[in-house]
């Protein structure tokens, strides 16, 4: 993204925070979304009236249509990602309840 940054002398780092997916043809189809919850740092799939936890490794797919990034910092001091694939705490308790359950 460097060519699109106003101040070319500054390195900027972005984190992926959401993906809009499209399934189907150009004129019709179905949309869903993957988004990272800012509070618990877990990924979720939003599909119609369902919200389910999602493994971070499953976020990047061929259905990705729109990618949403958030600027992490103005300078690249620490280039390590803010999350890792080790997202084991994102799948709820032993009863299958996730962080998004309301019951």
Short mmCIF file of N, CA, C and O in Angstrom, two decimals:
data_model
loop_
_atom_site.label_atom_id
_atom_site.label_comp_id
_atom_site.label_asym_id
_atom_site.label_seq_id
_atom_site.Cartn_x
_atom_site.Cartn_y
_atom_site.Cartn_z
N UNK A 1 0.82 -1.20 0.00
CA UNK A 1 0.00 0.00 0.00
C UNK A 1 0.86 1.26 0.00
O UNK A 1 0.33 2.35 -0.03
N UNK A 2 2.15 1.09 0.05
CA UNK A 2 3.06 2.23 0.15
C UNK A 2 2.81 3.30 -0.92
O UNK A 2 2.84 4.48 -0.60
N UNK A 3 2.52 2.95 -2.18
CA UNK A 3 2.30 3.99 -3.18
C UNK A 3 1.08 4.88 -2.89
O UNK A 3 0.96 5.97 -3.42
N UNK A 4 0.19 4.42 -2.01
CA UNK A 4 -1.03 5.16 -1.73
C UNK A 4 -0.98 5.92 -0.41
O UNK A 4 -1.96 6.53 -0.01
N UNK A 5 0.16 5.90 0.26
CA UNK A 5 0.34 6.61 1.52
C UNK A 5 0.85 8.01 1.21
O UNK A 5 1.77 8.19 0.40
N UNK A 6 0.25 9.02 1.84
CA UNK A 6 0.60 10.42 1.54
C UNK A 6 2.07 10.70 1.83
O UNK A 6 2.77 11.25 1.01
N UNK A 7 2.57 10.31 2.99
CA UNK A 7 3.95 10.56 3.35
C UNK A 7 4.76 9.30 3.03
O UNK A 7 4.78 8.35 3.78
N UNK A 8 5.45 9.30 1.89
CA UNK A 8 6.17 8.11 1.44
C UNK A 8 7.36 7.74 2.31
O UNK A 8 7.87 6.64 2.22
N UNK A 9 7.81 8.65 3.15
CA UNK A 9 8.97 8.39 3.99
C UNK A 9 8.61 7.60 5.25
O UNK A 9 9.48 7.30 6.04
N UNK A 10 7.38 7.31 5.44
CA UNK A 10 6.92 6.66 6.66
C UNK A 10 6.37 5.28 6.32
O UNK A 10 5.60 5.12 5.39
N UNK A 11 6.78 4.28 7.08
CA UNK A 11 6.26 2.93 6.90
C UNK A 11 5.02 2.76 7.77
O UNK A 11 5.01 3.17 8.92
N UNK A 12 4.00 2.16 7.19
CA UNK A 12 2.74 1.98 7.90
C UNK A 12 2.36 0.50 7.84
O UNK A 12 2.56 -0.16 6.84
N UNK A 13 1.81 0.00 8.94
CA UNK A 13 1.43 -1.40 9.04
C UNK A 13 -0.07 -1.50 9.26
O UNK A 13 -0.64 -0.76 10.08
N UNK A 14 -0.73 -2.42 8.55
CA UNK A 14 -2.17 -2.61 8.66
C UNK A 14 -2.49 -4.03 9.09
O UNK A 14 -1.78 -4.96 8.72
N UNK A 15 -3.58 -4.20 9.83
CA UNK A 15 -4.09 -5.50 10.23
C UNK A 15 -5.45 -5.73 9.56
O UNK A 15 -6.29 -4.82 9.52
N UNK A 16 -5.66 -6.94 9.07
CA UNK A 16 -6.95 -7.31 8.52
C UNK A 16 -7.95 -7.44 9.66
O UNK A 16 -7.69 -8.13 10.64
N UNK A 17 -9.10 -6.75 9.55
CA UNK A 17 -10.10 -6.83 10.62
C UNK A 17 -11.45 -7.35 10.15
O UNK A 17 -12.30 -7.69 10.96
N UNK A 18 -11.66 -7.40 8.82
CA UNK A 18 -12.94 -7.88 8.33
C UNK A 18 -12.82 -8.30 6.87
O UNK A 18 -12.02 -7.75 6.12
N UNK A 19 -13.64 -9.28 6.49
CA UNK A 19 -13.71 -9.74 5.11
C UNK A 19 -15.18 -9.90 4.75
O UNK A 19 -15.93 -10.54 5.49
N UNK A 20 -15.59 -9.32 3.63
CA UNK A 20 -16.93 -9.54 3.10
C UNK A 20 -16.78 -10.59 2.01
O UNK A 20 -15.94 -10.47 1.12
N UNK A 21 -17.59 -11.63 2.08
CA UNK A 21 -17.54 -12.73 1.12
C UNK A 21 -18.74 -12.68 0.20
O UNK A 21 -19.84 -12.30 0.61
N UNK A 22 -18.53 -13.08 -1.07
CA UNK A 22 -19.63 -13.19 -2.02
C UNK A 22 -19.60 -14.58 -2.63
O UNK A 22 -18.57 -15.04 -3.10
N UNK A 23 -20.75 -15.23 -2.61
CA UNK A 23 -20.91 -16.56 -3.20
C UNK A 23 -21.96 -16.45 -4.29
O UNK A 23 -23.04 -15.90 -4.07
N UNK A 24 -21.68 -16.93 -5.46
CA UNK A 24 -22.65 -16.91 -6.54
C UNK A 24 -22.09 -16.23 -7.78
O UNK A 24 -20.88 -16.19 -8.00
N UNK A 25 -23.00 -15.68 -8.59
CA UNK A 25 -22.64 -15.04 -9.85
C UNK A 25 -22.55 -13.53 -9.69
O UNK A 25 -22.92 -12.98 -8.65
N UNK A 26 -22.09 -12.87 -10.75
CA UNK A 26 -21.93 -11.41 -10.70
C UNK A 26 -23.26 -10.69 -10.42
O UNK A 26 -23.30 -9.73 -9.69
N UNK A 27 -24.34 -11.14 -11.01
CA UNK A 27 -25.62 -10.47 -10.86
C UNK A 27 -26.43 -10.89 -9.65
O UNK A 27 -27.40 -10.24 -9.29
N UNK A 28 -26.05 -11.97 -9.03
CA UNK A 28 -26.81 -12.46 -7.88
C UNK A 28 -25.90 -13.31 -7.01
O UNK A 28 -24.79 -13.66 -7.39
N UNK A 29 -26.37 -13.63 -5.83
CA UNK A 29 -25.58 -14.47 -4.94
C UNK A 29 -25.91 -14.21 -3.50
O UNK A 29 -26.96 -13.65 -3.16
N UNK A 30 -24.98 -14.57 -2.66
CA UNK A 30 -25.17 -14.46 -1.21
C UNK A 30 -23.91 -13.85 -0.60
O UNK A 30 -22.80 -14.14 -1.02
N UNK A 31 -24.11 -13.00 0.38
CA UNK A 31 -23.00 -12.37 1.09
C UNK A 31 -22.93 -12.86 2.53
O UNK A 31 -23.96 -13.10 3.16
N UNK A 32 -21.74 -12.98 3.03
CA UNK A 32 -21.50 -13.22 4.45
C UNK A 32 -20.28 -12.40 4.83
O UNK A 32 -19.63 -11.81 3.95
N UNK A 33 -19.95 -12.37 6.10
CA UNK A 33 -18.79 -11.59 6.52
C UNK A 33 -18.05 -12.29 7.64
O UNK A 33 -18.64 -13.01 8.44
N UNK A 34 -16.75 -12.07 7.67
CA UNK A 34 -15.90 -12.47 8.78
C UNK A 34 -15.40 -11.19 9.41
O UNK A 34 -14.97 -10.28 8.70
N UNK A 35 -15.44 -11.10 10.72
CA UNK A 35 -14.94 -9.89 11.40
C UNK A 35 -14.28 -10.27 12.71
O UNK A 35 -14.69 -11.21 13.38
N UNK A 36 -13.29 -9.50 13.05
CA UNK A 36 -12.56 -9.70 14.30
C UNK A 36 -13.18 -8.82 15.37
O UNK A 36 -13.32 -7.61 15.19
N UNK A 37 -13.58 -9.43 16.48
CA UNK A 37 -14.18 -8.71 17.59
C UNK A 37 -13.08 -7.93 18.32
O UNK A 37 -12.08 -8.51 18.73
N UNK A 38 -13.27 -6.66 18.46
CA UNK A 38 -12.25 -5.81 19.09
C UNK A 38 -12.07 -6.13 20.57
O UNK A 38 -10.98 -5.98 21.11
N UNK A 39 -13.11 -6.59 21.23
CA UNK A 39 -13.04 -6.88 22.67
C UNK A 39 -12.31 -8.17 22.98
O UNK A 39 -11.42 -8.20 23.82
N UNK A 40 -12.71 -9.26 22.33
CA UNK A 40 -12.10 -10.56 22.68
C UNK A 40 -11.04 -11.01 21.67
O UNK A 40 -10.45 -12.07 21.84
N UNK A 41 -10.81 -10.23 20.62
CA UNK A 41 -9.77 -10.51 19.61
C UNK A 41 -10.02 -11.79 18.82
O UNK A 41 -9.12 -12.33 18.20
N UNK A 42 -11.25 -12.29 18.84
CA UNK A 42 -11.60 -13.51 18.12
C UNK A 42 -12.31 -13.17 16.82
O UNK A 42 -12.94 -12.12 16.70
N UNK A 43 -12.21 -14.08 15.85
CA UNK A 43 -12.90 -13.93 14.58
C UNK A 43 -14.27 -14.59 14.64
O UNK A 43 -14.43 -15.64 15.27
N UNK A 44 -15.25 -13.98 13.96
CA UNK A 44 -16.60 -14.52 13.90
C UNK A 44 -17.10 -14.48 12.46
O UNK A 44 -16.73 -13.59 11.69
N UNK A 45 -17.95 -15.44 12.13
CA UNK A 45 -18.63 -15.45 10.84
C UNK A 45 -20.04 -14.94 11.04
O UNK A 45 -20.78 -15.43 11.90
N UNK A 46 -20.43 -13.96 10.23
CA UNK A 46 -21.77 -13.38 10.25
C UNK A 46 -22.46 -13.81 8.96
O UNK A 46 -22.05 -13.41 7.87
N UNK A 47 -23.49 -14.64 9.09
CA UNK A 47 -24.17 -15.18 7.92
C UNK A 47 -25.67 -15.17 8.20
O UNK A 47 -26.17 -16.00 8.96
N UNK A 48 -26.35 -14.22 7.59
CA UNK A 48 -27.77 -14.00 7.82
C UNK A 48 -28.01 -13.77 9.32
O UNK A 48 -27.48 -12.84 9.88
N UNK A 49 -28.78 -14.65 9.98
CA UNK A 49 -29.08 -14.44 11.39
C UNK A 49 -28.18 -15.24 12.32
O UNK A 49 -28.43 -15.31 13.51
N UNK A 50 -27.12 -15.81 11.78
CA UNK A 50 -26.21 -16.64 12.60
C UNK A 50 -24.86 -15.97 12.76
O UNK A 50 -24.31 -15.42 11.83
N UNK A 51 -24.33 -16.04 13.99
CA UNK A 51 -22.98 -15.58 14.29
C UNK A 51 -22.28 -16.73 14.99
O UNK A 51 -22.74 -17.20 16.01
N UNK A 52 -21.18 -17.18 14.39
CA UNK A 52 -20.44 -18.32 14.96
C UNK A 52 -18.95 -17.99 15.02
O UNK A 52 -18.43 -17.27 14.18
N UNK A 53 -18.26 -18.53 16.02
CA UNK A 53 -16.80 -18.33 16.11
C UNK A 53 -16.12 -18.95 14.89
O UNK A 53 -16.59 -19.94 14.33
N UNK A 54 -15.02 -18.36 14.50
CA UNK A 54 -14.30 -18.80 13.31
C UNK A 54 -12.83 -18.91 13.60
O UNK A 54 -12.25 -18.01 14.23
N UNK A 55 -12.22 -19.97 13.16
CA UNK A 55 -10.78 -20.15 13.29
C UNK A 55 -10.09 -19.12 12.40
O UNK A 55 -10.45 -18.96 11.24
N UNK A 56 -9.09 -18.43 12.92
CA UNK A 56 -8.40 -17.38 12.17
C UNK A 56 -7.83 -17.89 10.86
O UNK A 56 -7.80 -17.18 9.85
N UNK A 57 -7.41 -19.14 10.82
CA UNK A 57 -6.86 -19.72 9.59
C UNK A 57 -7.92 -19.84 8.49
O UNK A 57 -7.58 -19.99 7.32
N UNK A 58 -9.20 -19.75 8.83
CA UNK A 58 -10.29 -19.87 7.86
C UNK A 58 -10.74 -18.54 7.29
O UNK A 58 -11.65 -18.50 6.46
N UNK A 59 -10.13 -17.44 7.69
CA UNK A 59 -10.59 -16.11 7.28
C UNK A 59 -10.31 -15.83 5.80
O UNK A 59 -11.14 -15.24 5.12
N UNK A 60 -9.17 -16.24 5.31
CA UNK A 60 -8.81 -15.95 3.92
C UNK A 60 -9.32 -17.08 3.03
O UNK A 60 -8.88 -18.22 3.15
N UNK A 61 -10.27 -16.73 2.15
CA UNK A 61 -10.85 -17.71 1.22
C UNK A 61 -10.94 -17.10 -0.17
O UNK A 61 -10.75 -15.90 -0.35
N UNK A 62 -11.29 -17.91 -1.13
CA UNK A 62 -11.48 -17.43 -2.50
C UNK A 62 -12.74 -16.58 -2.63
O UNK A 62 -12.91 -15.87 -3.61
N UNK A 63 -13.63 -16.64 -1.65
CA UNK A 63 -14.88 -15.88 -1.70
C UNK A 63 -14.70 -14.44 -1.22
O UNK A 63 -15.61 -13.64 -1.33
N UNK A 64 -13.52 -14.11 -0.69
CA UNK A 64 -13.28 -12.76 -0.18
C UNK A 64 -13.51 -11.71 -1.27
O UNK A 64 -12.92 -11.79 -2.35
N UNK A 65 -14.38 -10.75 -1.01
CA UNK A 65 -14.80 -9.76 -2.00
C UNK A 65 -14.32 -8.37 -1.60
O UNK A 65 -13.85 -7.61 -2.42
N UNK A 66 -14.44 -8.06 -0.32
CA UNK A 66 -13.97 -6.78 0.22
C UNK A 66 -13.14 -7.08 1.46
O UNK A 66 -13.59 -7.81 2.34
N UNK A 67 -11.95 -6.53 1.53
CA UNK A 67 -11.08 -6.70 2.70
C UNK A 67 -11.00 -5.36 3.42
O UNK A 67 -10.81 -4.33 2.79
N UNK A 68 -11.17 -5.39 4.74
CA UNK A 68 -11.13 -4.18 5.55
C UNK A 68 -9.90 -4.24 6.45
O UNK A 68 -9.71 -5.21 7.18
N UNK A 69 -9.08 -3.20 6.37
CA UNK A 69 -7.86 -3.14 7.16
C UNK A 69 -7.92 -1.97 8.13
O UNK A 69 -8.58 -0.97 7.87
N UNK A 70 -7.19 -2.09 9.22
CA UNK A 70 -7.07 -1.03 10.22
C UNK A 70 -5.58 -0.73 10.39
O UNK A 70 -4.77 -1.65 10.53
N UNK A 71 -5.25 0.55 10.37
CA UNK A 71 -3.85 0.92 10.54
C UNK A 71 -3.41 0.63 11.97
O UNK A 71 -4.06 1.04 12.93
N UNK A 72 -2.33 -0.13 12.11
CA UNK A 72 -1.82 -0.50 13.43
C UNK A 72 -0.98 0.62 14.03
O UNK A 72 -1.11 0.95 15.19
N UNK A 73 -0.07 1.18 13.23
CA UNK A 73 0.82 2.21 13.75
C UNK A 73 1.37 3.02 12.60
O UNK A 73 1.27 2.64 11.44
N UNK A 74 1.99 4.15 12.93
CA UNK A 74 2.58 5.00 11.92
C UNK A 74 3.94 4.51 11.46
O UNK A 74 4.34 4.73 10.34
N UNK A 75 4.66 3.86 12.33
CA UNK A 75 5.97 3.35 11.96
C UNK A 75 6.05 1.87 12.28
O UNK A 75 5.39 1.38 13.19
N UNK A 76 6.84 1.18 11.55
CA UNK A 76 7.00 -0.26 11.75
C UNK A 76 8.11 -0.48 12.75
O UNK A 76 9.28 -0.55 12.42
N UNK A 77 7.74 -0.54 14.02
CA UNK A 77 8.70 -0.85 15.08
C UNK A 77 8.65 -2.33 15.39
O UNK A 77 9.64 -2.98 15.61
N UNK A 78 7.43 -2.84 15.43
CA UNK A 78 7.22 -4.26 15.71
C UNK A 78 6.36 -4.81 14.59
O UNK A 78 5.18 -4.52 14.51
N UNK A 79 6.95 -5.59 13.72
CA UNK A 79 6.20 -6.09 12.57
C UNK A 79 5.47 -7.40 12.85
O UNK A 79 4.87 -7.96 11.97
N UNK A 80 5.51 -7.88 14.10
CA UNK A 80 4.80 -9.11 14.42
C UNK A 80 3.30 -8.84 14.42
O UNK A 80 2.85 -7.77 14.80
N UNK A 81 2.50 -9.81 13.97
CA UNK A 81 1.06 -9.59 13.93
C UNK A 81 0.49 -9.47 15.33
O UNK A 81 1.05 -9.97 16.30
N UNK A 82 -0.66 -8.77 15.44
CA UNK A 82 -1.30 -8.59 16.74
C UNK A 82 -1.96 -9.87 17.21
O UNK A 82 -2.27 -10.00 18.37
N UNK A 83 -2.20 -10.80 16.30
CA UNK A 83 -2.76 -12.09 16.68
C UNK A 83 -1.93 -13.19 16.05
O UNK A 83 -1.16 -12.95 15.13
N UNK A 84 -2.12 -14.36 16.52
CA UNK A 84 -1.47 -15.51 15.93
C UNK A 84 -2.55 -16.52 15.58
O UNK A 84 -3.71 -16.35 15.94
N UNK A 85 -2.16 -17.56 14.89
CA UNK A 85 -3.12 -18.60 14.54
C UNK A 85 -3.58 -19.36 15.77
O UNK A 85 -4.58 -20.03 15.77
N UNK A 86 -2.88 -19.22 16.88
CA UNK A 86 -3.27 -19.87 18.13
C UNK A 86 -4.42 -19.10 18.76
O UNK A 86 -4.25 -18.31 19.66
N UNK A 87 -5.62 -19.34 18.25
CA UNK A 87 -6.80 -18.63 18.74
C UNK A 87 -7.72 -19.58 19.50
O UNK A 87 -8.93 -19.51 19.42
N UNK A 88 -7.13 -20.47 20.27
CA UNK A 88 -7.88 -21.52 20.97
C UNK A 88 -8.91 -20.96 21.95
O UNK A 88 -9.93 -21.59 22.20
N UNK A 89 -8.70 -19.79 22.52
CA UNK A 89 -9.64 -19.22 23.47
C UNK A 89 -10.88 -18.64 22.83
O UNK A 89 -11.75 -18.11 23.51
N UNK A 90 -11.01 -18.76 21.53
CA UNK A 90 -12.11 -18.13 20.81
C UNK A 90 -13.28 -19.05 20.53
O UNK A 90 -14.21 -18.66 19.85
N UNK A 91 -13.27 -20.26 21.03
CA UNK A 91 -14.30 -21.20 20.66
C UNK A 91 -15.25 -21.56 21.78
O UNK A 91 -15.99 -22.52 21.67
N UNK A 92 -15.27 -20.82 22.85
CA UNK A 92 -16.25 -21.04 23.89
C UNK A 92 -15.82 -22.07 24.92
O UNK A 92 -14.69 -22.55 24.93
N UNK A 93 -16.74 -22.42 25.79
CA UNK A 93 -16.45 -23.33 26.89
C UNK A 93 -16.72 -24.78 26.47
O UNK A 93 -17.07 -25.06 25.33
N UNK A 94 -16.59 -25.69 27.43
CA UNK A 94 -16.77 -27.12 27.12
C UNK A 94 -18.21 -27.47 26.75
O UNK A 94 -18.47 -28.51 26.20
N UNK A 95 -19.16 -26.56 27.05
CA UNK A 95 -20.57 -26.80 26.68
C UNK A 95 -20.90 -26.26 25.30
O UNK A 95 -22.04 -26.30 24.88
N UNK A 96 -19.89 -25.69 24.61
CA UNK A 96 -20.13 -25.19 23.27
C UNK A 96 -20.62 -23.77 23.21
O UNK A 96 -21.01 -23.29 22.15
N UNK A 97 -20.66 -23.06 24.34
CA UNK A 97 -21.12 -21.68 24.33
C UNK A 97 -19.98 -20.77 23.92
O UNK A 97 -18.89 -20.82 24.48
N UNK A 98 -20.24 -19.92 22.96
CA UNK A 98 -19.22 -18.98 22.51
C UNK A 98 -19.42 -17.64 23.19
O UNK A 98 -20.40 -17.40 23.88
N UNK A 99 -18.48 -16.74 22.94
CA UNK A 99 -18.55 -15.41 23.53
C UNK A 99 -19.77 -14.63 23.04
O UNK A 99 -20.21 -13.69 23.66
N UNK A 100 -20.32 -15.01 21.88
CA UNK A 100 -21.46 -14.31 21.31
C UNK A 100 -22.81 -14.88 21.73
O UNK A 100 -23.83 -14.36 21.37
N UNK A 101 -22.82 -15.99 22.47
CA UNK A 101 -24.08 -16.58 22.91
C UNK A 101 -24.80 -15.65 23.86
O UNK A 101 -24.19 -15.04 24.74
N UNK A 102 -26.11 -15.55 23.71
CA UNK A 102 -26.92 -14.69 24.59
C UNK A 102 -27.74 -15.50 25.58
O UNK A 102 -28.47 -14.94 26.37
N UNK A 103 -27.66 -16.82 25.47
CA UNK A 103 -28.46 -17.64 26.39
C UNK A 103 -27.57 -18.31 27.43
O UNK A 103 -26.40 -18.44 27.27
#
